[in-house]
């Protein structure tokens, strides 16, 4: 694994639509859940169905701190205060700094976490850190370039309330030539290495070129998801989430209270683990649901080949593993697993980031 890339604050909002996993845990009702922590926005929503345990694991101390901060916000805040604190619509990240300071001081955080964020907030004058992750900053640069090239057309996708109207615009009036130029300009290894990965970009093994991959996935996304409901499309084109419909699942009213209840009523034990995944899986067992994020796309060599076998001892019988492949499909030994991806094809089709090849496996040992 490229540890250098993951040992820093890479994600402050997040790069995945966890709605897929949320709907899966509602259906499967797993008792013990393991998830890559990320910003906390991809992992903590998995508390919505009331599991007995949620393990959030990440190599990055900063990502674990961010997950702890979010978990404390769930415990203490109303949904309205949660939106204000993080700067989700109708609020702005730069506004309500005094209120954010007051809310922060109400939170029960570990000493290390409190110290980390006290310093951070003082440095940024109490604006929200929602867009301060390396990944989010990268797409704010992308959005500025798109606006410069596309001009007044850069935000037209977000005006539609029906997929039919969006598709009509996309087919007839969307500036496809300028968009193809932008994808050619930015959708490549050199661009992302320069802005984000610093030489550690994924070693692609999908058949498509980078240009074809991004163009095809964008086309699929626009044809299946309303742009105003996709936080990812808003980051790409607008640099931030500007519509209530685009707020990620972490602050969805339909599950916010369920997450809060799981944390406050003692239904779920939350374990924040700053360590390598393969260290953690040696110490836990009977995991019913494992949300692996896109981490396997960064594996190579023996780690790539054997990671599914290395995690099997921690899985329960019929335990489910969700993999998101980005540009690289792992060449991995799937012995002992059943591919159940098709069972969730409708959820996958509606996933609001659209850049991943999602695979879902069930342990059948």
Coordinates of C-alpha atoms in Angstrom, one line a residue:
X1 CA 0.0 0.0 0.0
X2 CA 1.2 3.5 -0.7
X3 CA 1.4 4.6 2.9
X4 CA 2.8 8.0 2.1
X5 CA -0.4 9.0 0.4
X6 CA -2.7 7.8 3.1
X7 CA -0.9 9.2 6.1
X8 CA -2.3 12.7 5.9
X9 CA -5.6 14.5 5.7
X10 CA -6.6 13.5 2.2
X11 CA -10.4 13.5 2.5
X12 CA -12.4 16.1 4.5
X13 CA -15.8 15.5 2.8
X14 CA -15.2 12.3 1.0
X15 CA -14.9 10.7 -2.4
X16 CA -17.6 8.0 -2.3
X17 CA -21.4 7.9 -2.2
X18 CA -22.0 5.6 0.8
X19 CA -25.7 5.4 0.0
X20 CA -24.9 2.0 -1.6
X21 CA -23.5 0.6 1.7
X22 CA -26.3 2.2 3.8
X23 CA -29.0 0.6 1.7
X24 CA -27.1 -2.7 1.9
X25 CA -26.8 -2.7 5.7
X26 CA -30.4 -1.9 6.0
X27 CA -31.2 -5.0 4.0
X28 CA -28.5 -7.3 5.4
X29 CA -28.7 -6.1 9.0
X30 CA -25.0 -7.0 9.9
X31 CA -24.1 -7.0 13.6
X32 CA -20.4 -6.3 13.2
X33 CA -19.2 -3.8 10.6
X34 CA -15.7 -2.9 9.4
X35 CA -15.1 0.1 7.2
X36 CA -12.2 2.3 6.0
X37 CA -12.8 5.5 8.0
X38 CA -12.0 8.1 5.3
X39 CA -13.5 11.4 6.5
X40 CA -16.0 9.6 8.7
X41 CA -18.6 10.6 6.1
X42 CA -18.2 7.3 4.3
X43 CA -18.1 5.1 7.5
X44 CA -20.3 6.5 10.2
X45 CA -23.5 6.3 8.2
X46 CA -23.1 2.5 8.5
X47 CA -24.4 3.0 12.1
X48 CA -27.8 3.7 10.8
X49 CA -29.3 0.2 11.3
X50 CA -27.9 -0.2 14.8
X51 CA -25.0 -2.7 14.6
X52 CA -23.4 -4.0 17.7
X53 CA -19.9 -2.8 16.5
X54 CA -18.5 -0.5 13.9
X55 CA -14.8 -0.6 13.4
X56 CA -13.4 2.5 11.5
X57 CA -9.8 1.9 10.4
X58 CA -7.4 4.2 8.7
X59 CA -3.6 4.6 8.5
X60 CA -3.9 8.4 8.8
X61 CA -4.2 9.9 12.3
X62 CA -5.8 12.9 10.8
X63 CA -8.6 10.9 9.2
X64 CA -9.3 9.1 12.5
X65 CA -9.5 12.5 14.2
X66 CA -11.9 13.7 11.6
X67 CA -14.0 10.5 12.1
X68 CA -14.0 11.1 15.8
X69 CA -15.1 14.8 15.3
X70 CA -18.0 13.7 13.1
X71 CA -19.1 11.0 15.5
X72 CA -19.2 13.5 18.3
X73 CA -21.2 15.9 16.2
X74 CA -23.7 13.2 15.6
X75 CA -24.0 12.6 19.4
X76 CA -24.4 16.3 20.4
X77 CA -25.9 18.2 17.5
X78 CA -29.3 18.5 15.9
X79 CA -29.3 18.0 12.1
X80 CA -29.5 21.8 11.7
X81 CA -26.5 22.4 13.8
X82 CA -24.6 19.6 12.0
X83 CA -25.3 21.3 8.6
X84 CA -24.2 24.6 10.0
X85 CA -21.1 23.3 11.7
X86 CA -19.8 21.6 8.5
X87 CA -21.0 24.2 6.1
X88 CA -23.5 22.2 4.1
X89 CA -26.4 23.9 2.4
X90 CA -28.1 26.2 3.3
X91 CA -25.0 27.2 5.2
X92 CA -21.6 28.2 3.9
X93 CA -18.3 26.9 5.2
X94 CA -17.0 30.5 5.6
X95 CA -20.0 31.7 7.6
X96 CA -21.1 31.2 11.2
X97 CA -17.6 31.1 12.6
X98 CA -18.6 32.2 16.1
X99 CA -21.4 29.7 16.3
X100 CA -19.0 27.0 15.0
X101 CA -16.5 27.8 17.8
X102 CA -19.3 27.6 20.4
X103 CA -20.5 24.3 19.0
X104 CA -17.0 22.8 18.9
X105 CA -16.5 23.6 22.6
X106 CA -19.6 21.5 23.4
X107 CA -18.1 18.4 21.9
X108 CA -16.7 15.6 24.0
X109 CA -13.4 14.7 22.2
X110 CA -10.2 12.9 23.1
X111 CA -7.4 15.2 24.1
X112 CA -5.4 14.5 20.9
X113 CA -8.4 15.1 18.7
X114 CA -9.4 18.3 20.5
X115 CA -5.8 19.6 20.3
X116 CA -5.6 18.8 16.6
X117 CA -8.8 20.6 15.7
X118 CA -8.3 23.5 18.1
X119 CA -5.1 24.3 16.3
X120 CA -6.6 23.7 12.9
X121 CA -9.6 25.9 13.6
X122 CA -7.5 28.7 15.0
X123 CA -5.3 28.6 11.9
X124 CA -8.3 28.8 9.5
X125 CA -10.3 31.3 11.6
X126 CA -13.1 28.8 12.4
X127 CA -14.3 28.3 8.9
X128 CA -15.4 24.7 8.2
X129 CA -12.7 22.3 7.1
X130 CA -15.2 20.6 4.8
X131 CA -13.2 21.4 1.6
X132 CA -9.7 21.4 3.1
X133 CA -8.7 17.8 2.3
X134 CA -6.2 17.3 -0.5
X135 CA -8.9 15.5 -2.6
X136 CA -11.4 18.3 -2.2
X137 CA -8.8 21.0 -2.9
X138 CA -7.9 19.2 -6.1
X139 CA -11.5 19.4 -7.4
X140 CA -11.8 23.0 -6.5
X141 CA -8.9 23.6 -8.9
X142 CA -10.7 21.4 -11.4
X143 CA -13.9 23.5 -11.0
X144 CA -12.0 26.7 -11.6
X145 CA -10.6 25.4 -14.9
X146 CA -14.0 24.1 -16.0
X147 CA -15.6 27.5 -15.3
X148 CA -12.9 29.2 -17.3
X149 CA -13.3 26.9 -20.3
X150 CA -17.0 26.3 -20.2
X151 CA -18.0 29.8 -19.2
X152 CA -21.7 30.3 -18.6
X153 CA -22.4 26.7 -19.4
X154 CA -20.4 25.4 -16.4
X155 CA -23.4 25.2 -14.0
X156 CA -26.3 24.4 -16.4
X157 CA -26.4 20.7 -15.5
X158 CA -27.6 21.6 -12.0
X159 CA -30.7 23.5 -13.1
X160 CA -32.9 20.4 -13.7
X161 CA -35.3 18.6 -11.4
X162 CA -36.0 15.6 -13.6
X163 CA -33.7 13.2 -15.3
X164 CA -35.7 13.6 -18.5
X165 CA -35.0 17.4 -18.7
X166 CA -31.3 16.8 -17.8
X167 CA -30.9 14.3 -20.6
X168 CA -32.6 16.5 -23.1
X169 CA -30.1 19.3 -22.2
X170 CA -27.2 16.9 -22.2
X171 CA -28.0 15.5 -25.6
X172 CA -28.9 18.8 -27.3
X173 CA -27.1 21.7 -25.6
X174 CA -24.3 20.4 -23.4
X175 CA -20.9 21.7 -24.7
X176 CA -19.5 18.2 -25.5
X177 CA -16.4 19.4 -27.4
X178 CA -15.3 21.7 -24.6
X179 CA -16.0 18.9 -22.1
X180 CA -13.9 16.4 -24.1
X181 CA -11.1 18.9 -24.2
X182 CA -11.3 19.4 -20.4
X183 CA -11.3 15.6 -19.8
X184 CA -8.3 15.3 -22.1
X185 CA -6.5 18.1 -20.3
X186 CA -7.2 17.0 -16.7
X187 CA -8.2 13.3 -16.9
X188 CA -4.7 11.8 -16.8
X189 CA -1.9 10.6 -14.6
X190 CA 0.3 13.7 -14.9
X191 CA -2.5 16.1 -13.8
X192 CA -3.5 14.1 -10.8
X193 CA 0.1 13.3 -9.8
X194 CA 0.9 17.0 -9.9
X195 CA -2.1 18.1 -7.8
X196 CA -2.9 15.2 -5.6
X197 CA -1.0 12.0 -5.6
X198 CA 2.6 13.4 -5.9
X199 CA 3.9 10.5 -8.0
X200 CA 1.7 7.8 -6.3
X201 CA -1.2 7.7 -8.7
X202 CA -2.8 4.3 -9.2
X203 CA -1.2 1.9 -11.7
X204 CA -4.1 1.6 -14.2
X205 CA -4.9 -1.8 -15.6
X206 CA -8.4 -1.2 -17.0
X207 CA -8.5 -1.5 -20.8
X208 CA -9.7 2.1 -21.4
X209 CA -7.4 5.0 -21.6
X210 CA -7.7 7.5 -18.8
X211 CA -9.6 9.8 -21.3
X212 CA -12.0 7.0 -22.2
X213 CA -12.5 5.9 -18.6
X214 CA -13.5 9.4 -17.3
X215 CA -15.6 10.3 -20.3
X216 CA -17.5 7.0 -20.2
X217 CA -18.1 7.2 -16.4
X218 CA -19.3 10.8 -16.6
X219 CA -21.7 9.9 -19.4
X220 CA -23.1 7.1 -17.3
X221 CA -23.4 9.3 -14.3
X222 CA -25.3 12.1 -16.1
X223 CA -27.7 9.6 -17.7
X224 CA -28.5 7.9 -14.4
X225 CA -28.3 10.6 -11.6
X226 CA -29.6 14.1 -11.3
X227 CA -26.6 16.4 -11.2
X228 CA -28.1 18.5 -8.4
X229 CA -28.2 15.3 -6.3
X230 CA -24.6 14.4 -6.8
X231 CA -22.1 16.0 -4.4
X232 CA -19.3 14.7 -6.7
X233 CA -20.6 16.5 -9.8
X234 CA -21.0 19.6 -7.8
X235 CA -17.4 19.4 -6.5
X236 CA -16.2 18.9 -10.1
X237 CA -18.1 21.7 -11.7
X238 CA -18.8 24.1 -8.9
X239 CA -16.1 23.5 -6.3
X240 CA -18.5 22.8 -3.5
X241 CA -21.9 21.4 -2.7
X242 CA -24.5 24.1 -3.4
X243 CA -27.8 22.3 -3.3
X244 CA -29.6 20.6 -0.4
X245 CA -30.3 17.7 -2.7
X246 CA -26.5 17.2 -3.1
X247 CA -25.7 16.8 0.5
X248 CA -24.0 13.5 1.1
X249 CA -25.7 10.6 2.9
X250 CA -24.0 11.5 6.2
X251 CA -26.4 14.4 6.7
X252 CA -29.5 12.9 5.1
X253 CA -32.5 13.5 7.4
X254 CA -33.7 9.9 6.8
X255 CA -30.7 8.4 8.6
X256 CA -29.3 11.2 10.8
X257 CA -31.4 10.4 13.8
X258 CA -30.7 6.7 13.4
X259 CA -27.0 7.3 13.5
X260 CA -27.4 9.6 16.5
X261 CA -29.6 7.0 18.3
X262 CA -27.0 4.2 17.7
X263 CA -24.3 6.3 19.3
X264 CA -26.3 7.8 22.1
X265 CA -28.4 4.9 23.3
X266 CA -25.5 2.4 23.5
X267 CA -26.7 0.2 20.7
X268 CA -23.4 0.4 18.9
X269 CA -19.8 0.3 20.0
X270 CA -17.7 2.6 17.8
X271 CA -14.0 1.6 17.5
X272 CA -11.6 4.1 15.9
X273 CA -8.5 2.3 14.8
X274 CA -5.4 4.0 13.5
X275 CA -3.6 1.1 12.0
X276 CA -3.1 -1.0 8.9
X277 CA -6.2 -2.9 7.9
X278 CA -4.3 -6.2 7.9
X279 CA -3.1 -5.6 11.4
X280 CA -6.7 -5.0 12.6
X281 CA -8.2 -8.0 10.9
X282 CA -5.9 -10.3 12.9
X283 CA -7.5 -9.0 16.1
X284 CA -11.2 -9.0 15.3
X285 CA -13.6 -11.7 14.1
X286 CA -17.2 -12.3 12.9
X287 CA -17.3 -9.3 10.7
X288 CA -20.6 -9.4 8.8
X289 CA -20.0 -6.4 6.5
X290 CA -16.7 -5.0 5.3
X291 CA -16.7 -1.7 3.4
X292 CA -13.2 -1.7 1.9
X293 CA -13.5 1.6 0.0
X294 CA -11.1 2.0 -3.1
X295 CA -8.1 1.0 -1.0
X296 CA -7.5 -2.3 -3.0
X297 CA -6.9 -0.3 -6.2
X298 CA -3.6 0.9 -4.6
X299 CA -2.4 -2.7 -3.9
X300 CA 0.2 -4.4 -6.0
X301 CA 2.2 -7.6 -5.9
X302 CA 1.5 -10.2 -3.2
X303 CA -0.7 -7.8 -1.2
X304 CA -3.0 -7.4 -4.2
X305 CA -3.1 -11.1 -5.0
X306 CA -3.8 -12.2 -1.4
X307 CA -5.7 -9.5 0.3
X308 CA -9.1 -11.3 0.1
X309 CA -7.6 -14.4 1.6
X310 CA -5.8 -12.4 4.3
X311 CA -9.1 -10.8 5.5
X312 CA -11.2 -14.0 5.4
X313 CA -10.3 -15.2 8.9
X314 CA -12.0 -12.0 10.3
X315 CA -15.2 -12.5 8.3
X316 CA -18.3 -14.3 9.5
X317 CA -19.9 -17.0 7.5
X318 CA -21.7 -15.2 4.7
X319 CA -19.9 -12.0 5.6
X320 CA -20.1 -9.4 2.7
X321 CA -17.2 -7.4 1.3
X322 CA -17.8 -4.2 -0.8
X323 CA -14.9 -3.3 -3.1
X324 CA -14.6 -0.1 -5.2
X325 CA -12.1 -0.3 -7.9
X326 CA -10.7 2.9 -9.4
X327 CA -8.7 2.5 -12.7
X328 CA -7.3 -0.7 -11.4
X329 CA -9.2 -4.0 -11.0
X330 CA -7.3 -6.1 -8.4
X331 CA -5.8 -9.3 -9.7
X332 CA -6.8 -11.2 -6.6
X333 CA -7.5 -14.7 -5.4
X334 CA -11.3 -14.8 -4.8
X335 CA -11.3 -18.5 -3.7
X336 CA -14.0 -18.9 -1.0
X337 CA -16.1 -16.0 -2.1
X338 CA -19.2 -15.7 -4.2
X339 CA -19.8 -12.7 -6.4
X340 CA -23.1 -11.2 -5.5
X341 CA -22.7 -7.8 -7.3
X342 CA -25.7 -8.4 -9.5
X343 CA -28.0 -8.5 -6.4
X344 CA -27.3 -4.8 -5.9
X345 CA -27.0 -3.7 -9.5
X346 CA -29.8 -1.1 -9.2
X347 CA -28.1 0.6 -6.2
X348 CA -24.8 0.6 -8.0
X349 CA -26.3 2.1 -11.1
X350 CA -27.6 5.1 -9.0
X351 CA -24.3 5.6 -7.1
X352 CA -23.6 9.3 -7.3
X353 CA -19.9 9.4 -7.9
X354 CA -19.8 7.0 -10.7
X355 CA -16.0 6.6 -11.1
X356 CA -15.8 3.2 -9.5
X357 CA -16.2 -0.4 -10.7
X358 CA -18.0 -1.8 -7.7
X359 CA -17.7 -5.5 -6.7
X360 CA -19.6 -7.2 -3.9
X361 CA -18.4 -10.6 -2.6
X362 CA -19.8 -13.0 0.0
X363 CA -17.7 -15.3 2.1
X364 CA -18.9 -18.8 1.5
X365 CA -16.5 -20.7 3.7

